[in-house]
Amino acid sequence: MTGVGARGPAVEVERLDKVYGSGNTEVRALRDVNLAVSGGEVIALLGPSGAGKSTLLKAIGLIEAPTAGRIAIGGVAVAGDDRFLVNVRSFRREHIGFVFQKANLIPFLTAVENVQVALEINDEPARAARRRSMELLDYLGVSDRAGHYPSMLSGGQQQRVAVARSLANRPDLILADEPTAALDSVRGRQVMELFRKVSHEQGASVIVVTHDHRALDVFDRIFEMEDGRLRPHEPSP
Amino acid sequence: MNLAYRDIRHHFGRFVLTAVGIGLLLMVVMGMSGIYRGMVEDAVLLVERAGADLWIVQKDTHGPFAEVSRIPASLGDRLRVVPGVRSADNFVSFTVQRELEDGRQLRAVVQGLDWPADRGEWLPLTAGHAFSRAHYQMVADRSLGLTVGQQVRLGKDFYEVVGIARNMVSSGGDGMAFLTLRDAQAVQGDMVGESIRIERQARLARAERIDISRTQPVLTERALGPSGAIPAIGPPAVSAVMVRVEAECDVERVRGIVSSWPDVSVYTDEEQKGFLLEGNVDRARRQIGLFRILLVFVSGIIMALIIYTLTLDKVHDIALLKLLGARNRVVFGLIVQQAMLLGAIGYGVANLIGQWVFPRFPRRVLVSGSDLVMLAVAVAGISLFASLLGIWKAMKVEPNEVLA
Ligand SMILES: Nc1ncnc2c1ncn2[C@@H]1O[C@H](COP(=O)(O)OP(=O)(O)OP(=O)(O)O)[C@@H](O)[C@H]1O
Ligand SMILES: [Mg+2]
C-alpha cells in the first residue's frame, strides 16, 4: 500500500449498512457488507440493477456516508457512525480516483485540461500537470484528441479521458462504476487491462462495477451483490 | 489553470452577449443619472456664469427665471450709487419661438446683456466672439443650430450671429440667445405698425375722456407720437438687475441697504439657484431622480439574476469539481471571477457606448466623475452579491448530483 500509511488491507469495509429514506419509502441499499481489498488487487462487483453496487462505491469513495459500519482506507478509519471521519475532499483528491458510468467531463475544458484540472486541484504545478496529462492521454490512445472539447469526442473517447483523469494523481484506490458501458468489447477489455496494469505497477487497489462478463478473467477476485448483500461470485457453468 | 477564463473561452459568444447586455443596462442607468445631473446643472448654469453677487427683482417675486419680474430700467442708476456696488447691469429674459428664413423653428430664451458694461465675455464660446457692437449682434447657444455669420430676423431687425456658446440653456432645456439689452427690449417690445397706430388711437381716446386734454390740447397731439415723448409712459421695463459688489466690500451690507427699499426684493446668487432648483426643475428633477433610483434597483436585480443563472448553469460542473476534491476556493474563484469580469466589461461597455450616445441627446447628459465612481462601486457590489448567491448555491451542491 502506498500513500496513506499504515499496513494492512488497503480497503477494509466492516458491517456496512445503508438505509435510504424512512417509513414507507425506506430502502436498505446495503446490508451487513464486509470486504477487504489489499493493495495491487483488482476486484469486480457484479449484480443486478438496484443491488447496491453504486451505493457501496459511494460509501468507499467518501461521497455518501454509510448508515452503520466502518470503512478504513490504508489503515485510516475514514467512515463510521453514520459520518465521515476525515476531510473528504482532500482525502478524495489525494488518494482516490473515480470513473463513472457517464464520462462526466467538464464541458468547457478540453480533453487534456480535464485531466490537468484533477492534477492542479491537487497542487501539481501547471507545467508538470500538463506534461503528465499528455502522457496519460497518450497512454490511453487519445492524445490526438487532446485539444478537443468533450462534446467533440465519441463516448468511448470521453470515457478514456475520464479514465486518464482517474489515474492522474496516482491514487491508492480507483473506483470505477461501469466504466466500460460506453465502450465496445475490445476497448472495454483494454480499459480493464489498463486498470490491472496500473494496479500492479503502482500497487493501487481497484474496484470495478461491471456487467461485462466477458472480461472477468482480468480480475483478481469477483464479488456479486444482490439486494444489498455482498458475496463472492460463483461462476455459472 | 484558470477555470473562469476557460469557461468564458468555451462560451465566448454567450459571454460577450451577456456582457454587452449588462453594459447597455448600465449605460441606461448612467444616462439616467447623467440626465438628472445635466438638468440640475443646466438650470443653474446661467446664474452661475453670470457671476452676479445679488439679483434685484420686482418686489415679492422670485424672478426673473422662476417667474416674471418687471422693474423699471432706471433701477440700475439707483443701485450704482449704493456704496460698495461695483456694477449694476440690467437683465432681460424672455422666450421666443419664431420661424427662421429656412422654415426651421427657432425656440430660444433671449437674454439681454447690459452693453457696454456687459459684453458677454463671460459666455463659454466655442466659436466666434462676444459682442463688439451695441446693436444687431447675437451670441447663440450651440443647441439652437445657428452658425457664425448667420442672419436671424427677430422683430423688425436682422441680428448677426457673432458667437456660439456652449451649454447655455434654460431650465426647460431651450437654448439661449444673447442680445444687447436694447436689442432684447426692442425684440420684446416689437409691435407692427398697425398695432402702434391702434395703440395711439386708444391713447387719444383715453386722453379725450379726461379733462386735462381739454385744458392742455398739446397732450392729444403727443398721444399720437412716440411713447418716449410722453413722460407718463416710462421706458420699457427690465427683468432684473445683476449687482456685483466691490471686492473689499461685504455682500451682506449691500444687501441690507437694498432690501430696505420698499419696491424691490434682493436675492443672492445661491438663493437664485435655489429658486430654480426648487421651482422650475423641481418636479422634473424629482421625477427623474426617483426613476433613477428605481432603475438602479431593477438593473441590480437583473444583473444579480444573470450572474446567478450563470452559476446555476455550472452546478453540475461544480459538483464534479467537488467530487474530484477541489477546494472551495477553486469553486469560489470560478464564480467570483466571472461575476467580476462581467461587471467590469459591462461597465466598460456602458462607458464606451455612453460616450458615443450621450452627446447626441437633445439635452445635456452630464456624467460626473463621482457618478462614475459610485456606479463602479455599485456594479462591484452587485457582482459580489450575485457571486455570494452563486457561492451559496455552489456550497449546497452535493457531489452526488453528478452521479444522479
Ligand atoms: N439517493 C437515494 N435515495 C433513495 N434511494 C436510493 C438512493 N440512491 C439509491 N437508492 C436505492 O438504493 C438501491 C441501490 O441503488 P444503487 O444505485 O446502489 O444500485 P446499483 O446496484 O448501482 O444499480 P444499477 O446497476 O442500476 O446502477 C436502489 O434500490 C435505489 O433505488
Ligand atoms: Mg449503479
XYZ file of C-alpha atoms and ligand atoms in Angstrom:
673
model
C 0.000 0.000 0.000
C 1.356 3.383 -0.903
C 0.478 6.788 0.436
C -1.909 6.632 3.301
C 0.433 4.911 5.653
C -0.304 2.029 7.945
C -0.068 -1.592 6.910
C -2.927 -3.999 6.437
C -5.656 -4.177 3.821
C -5.827 -1.125 1.589
C -9.582 -1.019 1.897
C -11.439 -2.531 4.791
C -15.215 -2.466 4.986
C -16.937 -3.830 8.081
C -20.626 -4.480 8.674
C -21.709 -1.710 6.347
C -25.390 -0.737 6.274
C -27.006 1.957 4.203
C -30.631 2.942 4.573
C -32.255 5.493 2.302
C -35.409 7.232 3.414
C -37.618 6.099 6.253
C -41.012 4.551 6.913
C -42.836 3.529 3.752
C -40.084 4.693 1.444
C -37.268 3.036 3.379
C -34.740 1.272 1.147
C -31.950 -0.816 2.607
C -29.322 -0.424 -0.084
C -26.508 -2.126 1.848
C -26.937 -4.920 4.401
C -24.011 -6.000 6.545
C -21.391 -5.663 3.811
C -17.882 -6.856 4.644
C -14.979 -6.506 2.236
C -11.221 -6.300 2.401
C -9.109 -5.365 -0.600
C -5.355 -5.250 -0.479
C -3.021 -3.030 -2.443
C -2.461 -4.078 -6.033
C -5.682 -6.069 -6.095
C -8.309 -5.652 -8.810
C -11.860 -6.501 -7.761
C -15.039 -6.813 -9.818
C -18.538 -6.162 -8.489
C -21.402 -7.800 -10.320
C -25.077 -7.742 -9.607
C -28.482 -6.739 -10.907
C -29.727 -3.198 -11.094
C -30.637 -1.763 -7.713
C -28.468 -4.268 -5.854
C -26.470 -1.529 -4.133
C -23.226 -1.560 -6.139
C -23.098 2.191 -6.694
C -24.082 2.750 -3.078
C -21.101 0.723 -1.925
C -18.733 2.646 -4.207
C -20.122 5.960 -2.949
C -19.537 4.899 0.622
C -15.967 3.788 -0.047
C -15.399 6.859 -2.210
C -16.410 9.173 0.665
C -19.350 10.563 -1.283
C -22.212 9.272 0.831
C -21.682 8.094 4.395
C -22.997 4.655 5.341
C -25.729 4.444 7.972
C -23.785 1.945 10.051
C -20.487 0.097 9.979
C -16.994 1.379 9.379
C -14.595 1.877 6.492
C -10.824 2.141 6.663
C -8.590 3.075 3.771
C -4.883 2.421 4.089
C -5.391 1.800 7.770
C -7.071 5.167 8.338
C -10.628 4.993 9.658
C -12.492 7.183 7.172
C -16.135 6.412 7.946
C -18.133 5.220 10.931
C -21.179 6.100 12.969
C -23.116 7.481 10.017
C -20.469 10.048 9.086
C -17.080 10.523 7.527
C -14.132 10.934 9.833
C -11.684 12.699 7.525
C -11.694 15.783 5.319
C -13.409 14.061 2.412
C -12.333 16.433 -0.313
C -8.640 16.417 0.455
C -8.774 12.660 1.001
C -10.506 12.168 -2.337
C -8.142 14.318 -4.333
C -5.065 12.730 -2.766
C -5.995 9.071 -2.621
C -8.990 8.183 -4.743
C -9.589 8.100 -8.481
C -13.140 7.845 -9.851
C -14.560 6.690 -13.144
C -18.314 6.946 -13.520
C -20.769 5.297 -15.810
C -21.075 8.549 -17.735
C -17.711 10.117 -18.515
C -18.634 13.287 -16.604
C -16.036 15.524 -18.152
C -16.162 19.274 -17.636
C -17.656 20.563 -20.898
C -15.697 23.812 -21.061
C -12.321 22.127 -20.700
C -10.517 20.298 -23.477
C -9.598 16.648 -23.068
C -6.129 17.406 -21.795
C -7.396 20.162 -19.488
C -9.919 17.763 -17.988
C -7.055 15.571 -16.857
C -4.886 18.533 -15.941
C -7.530 20.082 -13.686
C -7.519 16.994 -11.452
C -3.752 17.382 -11.045
C -3.862 21.118 -10.408
C -6.605 20.674 -7.831
C -4.056 18.517 -6.055
C -1.448 21.322 -6.175
C 0.564 19.997 -9.102
C 2.291 22.895 -10.907
C 0.638 23.693 -14.230
C 3.573 22.751 -16.434
C 4.167 19.356 -14.831
C 0.416 18.723 -14.755
C 0.216 19.423 -18.465
C 3.047 17.034 -19.250
C 1.595 14.215 -17.180
C -1.882 14.766 -18.661
C -0.486 14.431 -22.174
C 1.336 11.262 -21.176
C -1.837 9.773 -19.761
C -3.855 10.628 -22.857
C -1.102 9.089 -24.928
C -1.223 6.013 -22.741
C -4.956 5.717 -23.372
C -4.638 6.375 -27.080
C -6.489 9.700 -27.200
C -3.563 12.127 -27.342
C -4.591 13.103 -30.875
C -7.812 14.482 -29.369
C -6.104 16.373 -26.542
C -7.314 19.792 -27.691
C -10.894 18.727 -28.347
C -13.823 19.582 -26.120
C -15.773 16.644 -24.679
C -18.701 17.394 -26.986
C -16.416 16.703 -29.949
C -15.335 13.287 -28.630
C -17.064 9.950 -29.070
C -18.493 8.256 -25.984
C -15.571 5.843 -25.851
C -13.020 8.616 -26.233
C -14.680 10.560 -23.430
C -14.595 7.508 -21.218
C -10.880 7.045 -21.858
C -10.225 10.677 -20.935
C -12.177 10.037 -17.729
C -10.005 7.004 -17.036
C -6.907 9.128 -17.620
C -8.266 11.661 -15.151
C -8.887 8.997 -12.535
C -5.255 7.880 -12.816
C -3.800 11.397 -12.806
C -2.922 11.720 -9.130
C -1.575 8.167 -8.873
C -4.390 7.209 -6.490
C -4.126 4.407 -3.957
C -7.674 3.446 -4.733
C -9.547 3.502 -8.031
C -13.325 3.203 -8.001
C -14.969 2.619 -11.350
C -18.728 2.380 -11.798
C -19.452 0.597 -15.088
C -16.567 2.361 -16.862
C -16.898 0.287 -19.993
C -20.609 0.643 -20.614
C -19.941 3.106 -23.439
C -17.149 1.092 -24.992
C -17.118 -1.795 -27.439
C -15.894 -5.069 -26.025
C -12.357 -4.639 -27.357
C -11.985 -1.145 -25.871
C -13.762 -2.283 -22.728
C -11.288 -5.028 -22.248
C -8.405 -2.648 -22.899
C -9.609 -0.371 -20.104
C -9.940 -3.293 -17.701
C -6.447 -4.428 -18.570
C -5.185 -0.911 -18.080
C -6.606 -0.861 -14.565
C -4.912 -4.093 -13.908
C -1.608 -2.777 -15.215
C -1.804 0.407 -13.158
C -2.790 -1.569 -10.132
C 0.148 -3.887 -10.437
C 2.633 -1.116 -11.287
C 1.510 1.349 -8.611
C 0.122 -1.013 -6.048
C -3.280 0.629 -6.260
C -6.457 -1.171 -5.297
C -9.152 -1.152 -7.951
C -12.861 -1.837 -7.507
C -14.840 -2.032 -10.738
C -18.605 -2.381 -11.084
C -19.270 -4.159 -14.357
C -21.906 -6.043 -16.271
C -19.463 -7.294 -18.841
C -18.946 -10.959 -18.102
C -16.509 -11.441 -20.971
C -13.680 -9.519 -19.279
C -13.951 -11.137 -15.875
C -10.682 -13.032 -16.288
C -8.828 -9.760 -15.739
C -9.874 -9.528 -12.090
C -8.183 -10.998 -9.062
C -11.448 -11.548 -7.250
C -15.083 -11.210 -8.251
C -17.987 -10.351 -5.953
C -21.658 -10.304 -6.543
C -24.234 -8.055 -4.932
C -27.874 -8.772 -4.515
C -30.412 -6.864 -2.526
C -27.703 -5.039 -0.590
C -25.728 -8.125 0.320
C -22.221 -8.913 -0.924
C -20.963 -12.415 -1.604
C -18.218 -13.990 -3.694
C -19.224 -14.727 -7.254
C -19.737 -18.340 -8.272
C -19.210 -18.639 -11.998
C -22.139 -20.269 -13.716
C -21.092 -23.324 -15.691
C -5.463 26.714 -14.678
C -7.993 29.491 -14.631
C -11.405 27.862 -14.868
C -13.296 31.165 -15.186
C -11.286 32.075 -18.267
C -11.696 28.592 -19.738
C -15.444 28.650 -19.279
C -15.675 32.068 -20.926
C -13.498 30.904 -23.811
C -15.816 27.988 -24.404
C -18.994 30.066 -24.244
C -17.451 33.163 -25.747
C -20.408 34.326 -27.802
C -22.810 33.958 -24.941
C -20.455 35.707 -22.580
C -19.966 38.646 -24.927
C -23.703 38.988 -25.465
C -24.330 38.890 -21.737
C -21.613 41.448 -21.069
C -22.956 43.754 -23.765
C -26.463 43.328 -22.386
C -25.314 44.254 -18.909
C -23.338 47.092 -20.457
C -26.411 48.516 -22.160
C -28.350 48.236 -18.931
C -25.631 50.067 -17.042
C -25.495 52.653 -19.793
C -29.171 53.391 -19.230
C -28.515 53.784 -15.509
C -25.549 56.009 -16.288
C -27.598 58.027 -18.767
C -30.419 58.483 -16.322
C -28.188 59.947 -13.663
C -26.488 61.956 -16.403
C -29.817 63.428 -17.464
C -30.548 64.247 -13.843
C -27.195 65.944 -13.340
C -27.441 67.724 -16.666
C -30.840 69.089 -15.773
C -29.652 70.403 -12.424
C -26.501 71.791 -13.946
C -28.291 73.476 -16.860
C -30.820 75.022 -14.521
C -28.266 76.957 -12.557
C -25.694 77.473 -15.275
C -26.737 80.956 -16.340
C -26.874 82.191 -12.747
C -23.503 80.616 -12.151
C -21.918 82.030 -15.292
C -23.387 85.499 -14.861
C -21.469 85.696 -11.611
C -23.663 88.333 -10.004
C -23.436 88.766 -6.238
C -27.011 89.966 -5.915
C -30.131 89.783 -8.072
C -32.545 92.675 -7.680
C -36.086 91.827 -8.836
C -39.661 93.035 -8.607
C -40.900 93.158 -5.016
C -42.083 89.803 -3.660
C -41.381 87.891 -6.859
C -38.808 85.127 -7.273
C -37.834 86.298 -10.755
C -36.502 86.580 -13.271
C -36.189 82.838 -14.019
C -38.709 81.194 -11.755
C -41.402 83.766 -12.521
C -41.916 87.022 -14.365
C -40.322 90.076 -12.841
C -40.629 93.623 -14.120
C -38.702 96.508 -12.717
C -38.007 99.943 -14.182
C -34.846 100.246 -16.231
C -33.817 103.216 -14.098
C -33.337 100.978 -11.068
C -29.777 100.329 -12.222
C -28.927 104.012 -11.745
C -30.216 103.938 -8.183
C -28.188 100.846 -7.415
C -24.970 102.186 -8.875
C -24.803 104.895 -6.207
C -25.164 102.461 -3.318
C -21.774 102.309 -1.568
C -19.897 99.090 -2.384
C -21.689 98.393 -5.662
C -19.169 97.855 -8.432
C -21.650 97.334 -11.260
C -25.383 97.015 -11.742
C -26.405 95.530 -15.096
C -29.914 95.360 -16.354
C -31.082 91.934 -17.324
C -33.878 90.985 -19.662
C -35.071 87.447 -20.241
C -37.967 86.110 -22.294
C -38.745 83.219 -24.604
C -39.322 83.477 -28.346
C -40.471 80.837 -30.775
C -40.089 82.071 -34.323
C -39.749 80.672 -37.758
C -36.365 81.107 -39.400
C -35.901 82.027 -43.053
C -35.278 78.365 -43.869
C -38.547 77.342 -42.250
C -36.995 75.854 -39.119
C -38.499 76.674 -35.749
C -36.246 78.729 -33.538
C -37.182 78.383 -29.897
C -34.847 80.373 -27.727
C -34.659 82.181 -24.428
C -33.479 85.686 -25.243
C -31.190 87.215 -22.646
C -30.381 90.898 -22.815
C -26.925 91.940 -21.680
C -26.280 95.448 -20.478
C -23.966 96.743 -23.165
C -21.372 98.224 -22.814
C -20.816 97.169 -19.190
C -21.521 93.572 -20.071
C -20.190 92.431 -23.425
C -20.846 88.774 -22.793
C -17.189 87.945 -22.306
C -18.142 85.500 -19.587
C -20.008 83.280 -22.019
C -18.328 79.931 -22.775
C -17.804 80.342 -26.508
C -16.930 77.550 -28.901
C -16.769 79.764 -31.976
C -16.802 83.437 -32.869
C -16.533 86.188 -30.297
C -18.528 88.181 -27.730
C -20.333 91.448 -28.592
C -18.295 94.018 -30.413
C -21.110 96.450 -31.199
C -24.094 97.859 -29.358
C -26.621 96.529 -31.848
C -27.621 93.745 -34.194
C -25.349 91.065 -32.851
C -26.280 87.763 -31.275
C -24.433 85.079 -29.348
C -26.377 81.839 -29.675
C -26.180 78.575 -27.807
C -24.885 75.655 -29.829
C -28.168 73.783 -29.382
C -30.007 76.404 -31.474
C -28.208 75.115 -34.533
C -27.116 78.527 -35.774
C -23.770 79.275 -37.357
C -21.452 82.227 -37.029
C -22.322 84.811 -39.652
C -25.938 83.717 -39.983
C -28.564 86.477 -40.022
C -31.556 85.883 -37.784
C -34.656 88.005 -38.051
C -36.318 88.899 -34.767
C -38.949 91.609 -34.850
C -38.112 94.183 -37.462
C -34.382 93.680 -37.478
C -31.788 91.152 -38.501
C -29.233 90.018 -35.969
C -25.913 88.555 -36.964
C -24.726 85.534 -35.033
C -21.216 86.515 -33.914
C -20.537 83.816 -31.348
C -21.623 80.294 -30.435
C -21.841 79.421 -26.736
C -21.746 76.026 -25.117
C -24.254 74.622 -22.614
C -26.188 77.842 -22.207
C -29.724 76.535 -21.944
C -32.701 77.459 -19.831
C -34.132 75.237 -17.143
C -36.601 73.995 -19.742
C -33.743 72.946 -21.991
C -34.234 75.700 -24.598
C -31.071 77.219 -25.970
C -30.283 80.802 -25.077
C -29.787 83.675 -27.495
C -27.915 86.663 -26.110
C -28.559 90.156 -27.436
C -27.566 93.508 -26.087
C -30.136 94.806 -23.647
C -31.500 97.434 -26.036
C -31.889 94.919 -28.824
C -33.565 92.470 -26.485
C -36.007 95.142 -25.399
C -36.648 96.020 -29.000
C -37.453 92.413 -29.779
C -39.624 92.097 -26.698
C -41.494 95.325 -27.346
C -41.717 94.874 -31.067
C -45.056 95.915 -32.467
C -46.134 96.105 -36.077
C -47.189 99.461 -37.455
C -50.867 98.633 -37.272
C -50.824 97.848 -33.559
C -48.846 101.028 -32.906
C -51.494 103.029 -34.774
C -54.272 101.342 -32.828
C -52.466 101.974 -29.543
C -52.040 105.662 -30.410
C -55.709 105.978 -31.277
C -56.557 104.371 -27.965
C -54.340 106.875 -26.190
C -56.146 109.685 -27.933
C -59.477 108.271 -26.859
C -58.282 107.934 -23.287
C -56.897 111.481 -23.316
C -60.166 112.873 -24.632
C -62.065 111.270 -21.781
C -60.150 113.240 -19.140
C -60.454 116.989 -18.571
C -56.695 117.674 -18.787
C -56.740 117.196 -22.529
C -59.208 119.999 -22.904
C -57.015 122.440 -20.935
C -53.769 121.071 -22.496
C -54.581 120.369 -26.152
C -50.900 119.636 -26.928
C -51.303 116.426 -24.907
C -53.596 114.945 -27.502
C -51.012 115.741 -30.157
C -48.298 113.977 -28.086
C -50.533 110.951 -27.646
C -50.306 110.350 -31.366
C -46.466 110.426 -31.277
C -43.810 108.029 -29.944
C -44.096 106.777 -26.359
C -40.743 108.267 -25.420
C -42.169 111.729 -25.794
C -44.819 111.169 -23.130
C -43.377 111.410 -19.614
C -46.213 109.402 -18.090
C -45.079 106.350 -20.028
C -41.766 105.015 -18.688
C -39.075 103.316 -20.702
C -39.650 99.560 -21.197
C -39.138 97.567 -18.009
C -36.294 95.082 -17.440
C -36.499 91.702 -15.720
C -33.844 92.139 -13.075
C -30.648 93.927 -12.188
C -27.469 91.947 -11.571
C -25.294 93.621 -8.968
C -21.620 92.941 -8.479
C -20.067 94.150 -5.277
C -16.605 95.668 -4.809
C -14.069 93.042 -3.833
C -13.324 94.573 -0.440
C -16.979 95.127 0.337
C -19.351 92.810 2.202
C -22.232 91.491 0.100
C -24.489 91.338 3.138
C -24.097 95.068 3.767
C -25.156 95.982 0.253
C -27.976 93.532 0.522
C -29.067 95.110 3.779
C -29.271 98.522 2.174
C -31.126 97.424 -0.959
C -33.555 95.151 0.821
C -34.748 98.105 2.873
C -36.070 99.638 -0.364
C -39.795 99.043 -0.476
C -40.100 98.397 -4.236
C -37.663 95.519 -4.832
C -36.560 92.156 -3.492
C -32.905 91.106 -3.268
C -31.516 87.634 -3.622
C -28.037 86.223 -3.546
C -26.597 84.008 -6.194
C -27.277 80.919 -4.064
C -30.884 81.871 -3.379
C -31.440 82.412 -7.069
C -30.110 78.894 -7.776
C -32.379 77.582 -5.051
C -35.451 79.119 -6.748
C -34.503 77.410 -9.976
C -33.932 74.005 -8.420
C -36.969 74.152 -6.151
C -39.160 75.794 -8.748
C -38.573 75.354 -12.435
C -36.953 71.945 -12.462
C -38.142 70.622 -9.138
C -40.756 68.159 -10.353
C -38.804 67.054 -13.377
C -35.749 66.606 -11.198
C -37.578 64.594 -8.562
C -39.310 62.530 -11.228
C -36.054 61.614 -12.869
C -34.369 61.190 -9.510
C -36.936 58.640 -8.377
C -36.875 56.879 -11.690
C -33.114 56.693 -11.443
C -33.311 55.017 -8.048
C -35.856 52.561 -9.427
C -33.633 51.854 -12.391
C -30.638 51.183 -10.180
C -32.672 48.654 -8.196
C -34.125 46.935 -11.231
C -30.828 46.666 -13.034
C -29.169 45.477 -9.851
C -31.679 42.666 -9.618
C -31.371 41.812 -13.304
C -27.598 41.756 -13.087
C -27.645 39.608 -9.980
C -30.059 37.213 -11.676
C -27.907 36.956 -14.786
C -24.810 36.164 -12.757
C -26.704 33.751 -10.549
C -28.086 31.982 -13.614
C -24.571 31.632 -14.985
C -23.697 29.822 -11.767
C -26.776 27.626 -11.987
C -25.629 26.577 -15.444
C -22.461 25.262 -13.890
C -23.941 23.415 -10.949
C -23.133 20.071 -12.496
C -19.542 21.081 -13.195
C -19.172 22.456 -9.692
C -20.442 19.188 -8.243
C -17.930 17.360 -10.378
C -15.093 19.599 -9.206
C -16.100 18.906 -5.625
C -16.192 15.219 -6.383
C -12.647 15.424 -7.717
C -11.764 17.010 -4.395
C -11.465 20.670 -5.435
C -11.087 23.103 -2.559
C -13.770 25.702 -2.087
C -11.504 28.475 -3.280
C -11.305 26.853 -6.727
C -15.100 26.894 -6.952
C -15.405 30.400 -5.490
C -12.734 31.667 -7.868
C -14.693 30.382 -10.846
C -17.876 32.151 -9.735
C -16.450 35.399 -8.374
C -14.008 35.981 -11.209
C -16.702 35.559 -13.824
C -19.115 37.816 -11.990
C -16.478 40.499 -11.533
C -15.376 40.239 -15.137
C -18.958 40.539 -16.343
C -19.443 43.575 -14.153
C -16.195 45.161 -15.304
C -16.820 44.547 -19.002
C -20.413 45.704 -18.655
C -19.187 48.864 -17.000
C -16.614 49.419 -19.721
C -19.190 48.860 -22.457
C -21.577 51.271 -20.731
C -18.834 53.870 -20.627
C -17.834 53.427 -24.245
C -21.324 53.420 -25.689
C -22.351 56.226 -23.363
C -19.523 58.431 -24.550
C -20.779 57.998 -28.060
C -24.522 58.182 -27.405
C -24.924 60.805 -24.694
C -23.645 63.807 -26.672
C -26.356 63.037 -29.240
C -29.138 63.575 -26.745
C -31.203 66.726 -27.176
C -30.412 67.821 -23.638
C -27.191 67.689 -21.743
C -26.290 64.321 -20.213
C -23.699 65.107 -17.607
C -21.871 62.028 -16.336
C -19.770 63.289 -13.484
C -16.659 61.628 -12.146
C -18.255 60.961 -8.800
C -21.247 59.330 -10.507
C -18.882 57.079 -12.433
C -17.112 56.076 -9.257
C -20.398 55.439 -7.493
C -21.670 53.319 -10.363
C -18.425 51.355 -10.398
C -18.763 50.684 -6.687
C -22.410 49.681 -7.154
C -21.538 47.318 -10.016
C -18.753 45.740 -7.985
C -21.137 45.381 -5.056
C -23.856 43.805 -7.161
C -21.372 41.439 -8.814
C -20.081 40.417 -5.420
C -23.569 39.978 -4.025
C -24.598 37.870 -7.011
C -21.423 35.815 -6.596
C -22.358 35.221 -2.986
C -25.732 33.933 -4.130
C -23.924 31.681 -6.580
C -21.467 30.544 -3.923
C -24.316 29.838 -1.538
C -25.838 27.643 -4.251
C -22.494 26.017 -5.006
C -21.982 25.203 -1.339
C -25.231 23.300 -1.321
C -24.361 21.275 -4.395
C -23.710 17.680 -3.450
C -21.016 15.810 -5.371
C -23.655 13.106 -5.515
C -25.577 15.164 -8.076
C -23.020 14.221 -10.682
C -23.913 10.599 -10.266
C -27.664 11.083 -10.407
N -30.417 8.806 -3.099
C -31.202 7.729 -2.951
N -32.359 7.842 -2.287
C -33.166 6.765 -2.120
N -32.885 5.570 -2.582
C -31.740 5.391 -3.257
C -30.838 6.475 -3.495
N -29.770 6.014 -4.190
C -30.015 4.716 -4.391
N -31.175 4.326 -3.833
C -31.740 2.989 -3.825
O -30.786 2.131 -3.300
C -30.803 0.901 -4.005
C -29.394 0.624 -4.531
O -29.098 1.565 -5.516
P -27.721 1.528 -6.309
O -27.647 2.785 -7.098
O -26.627 1.262 -5.383
O -27.930 0.295 -7.281
P -26.932 -0.291 -8.359
O -26.601 -1.656 -7.902
O -25.838 0.646 -8.584
O -27.870 -0.385 -9.637
P -27.505 -0.101 -11.161
O -26.849 -1.326 -11.695
O -28.835 0.110 -11.807
O -26.636 1.091 -11.206
C -31.820 1.045 -5.103
O -32.992 0.387 -4.690
C -32.056 2.516 -5.199
O -33.379 2.762 -5.550
Mg -25.208 1.952 -10.208
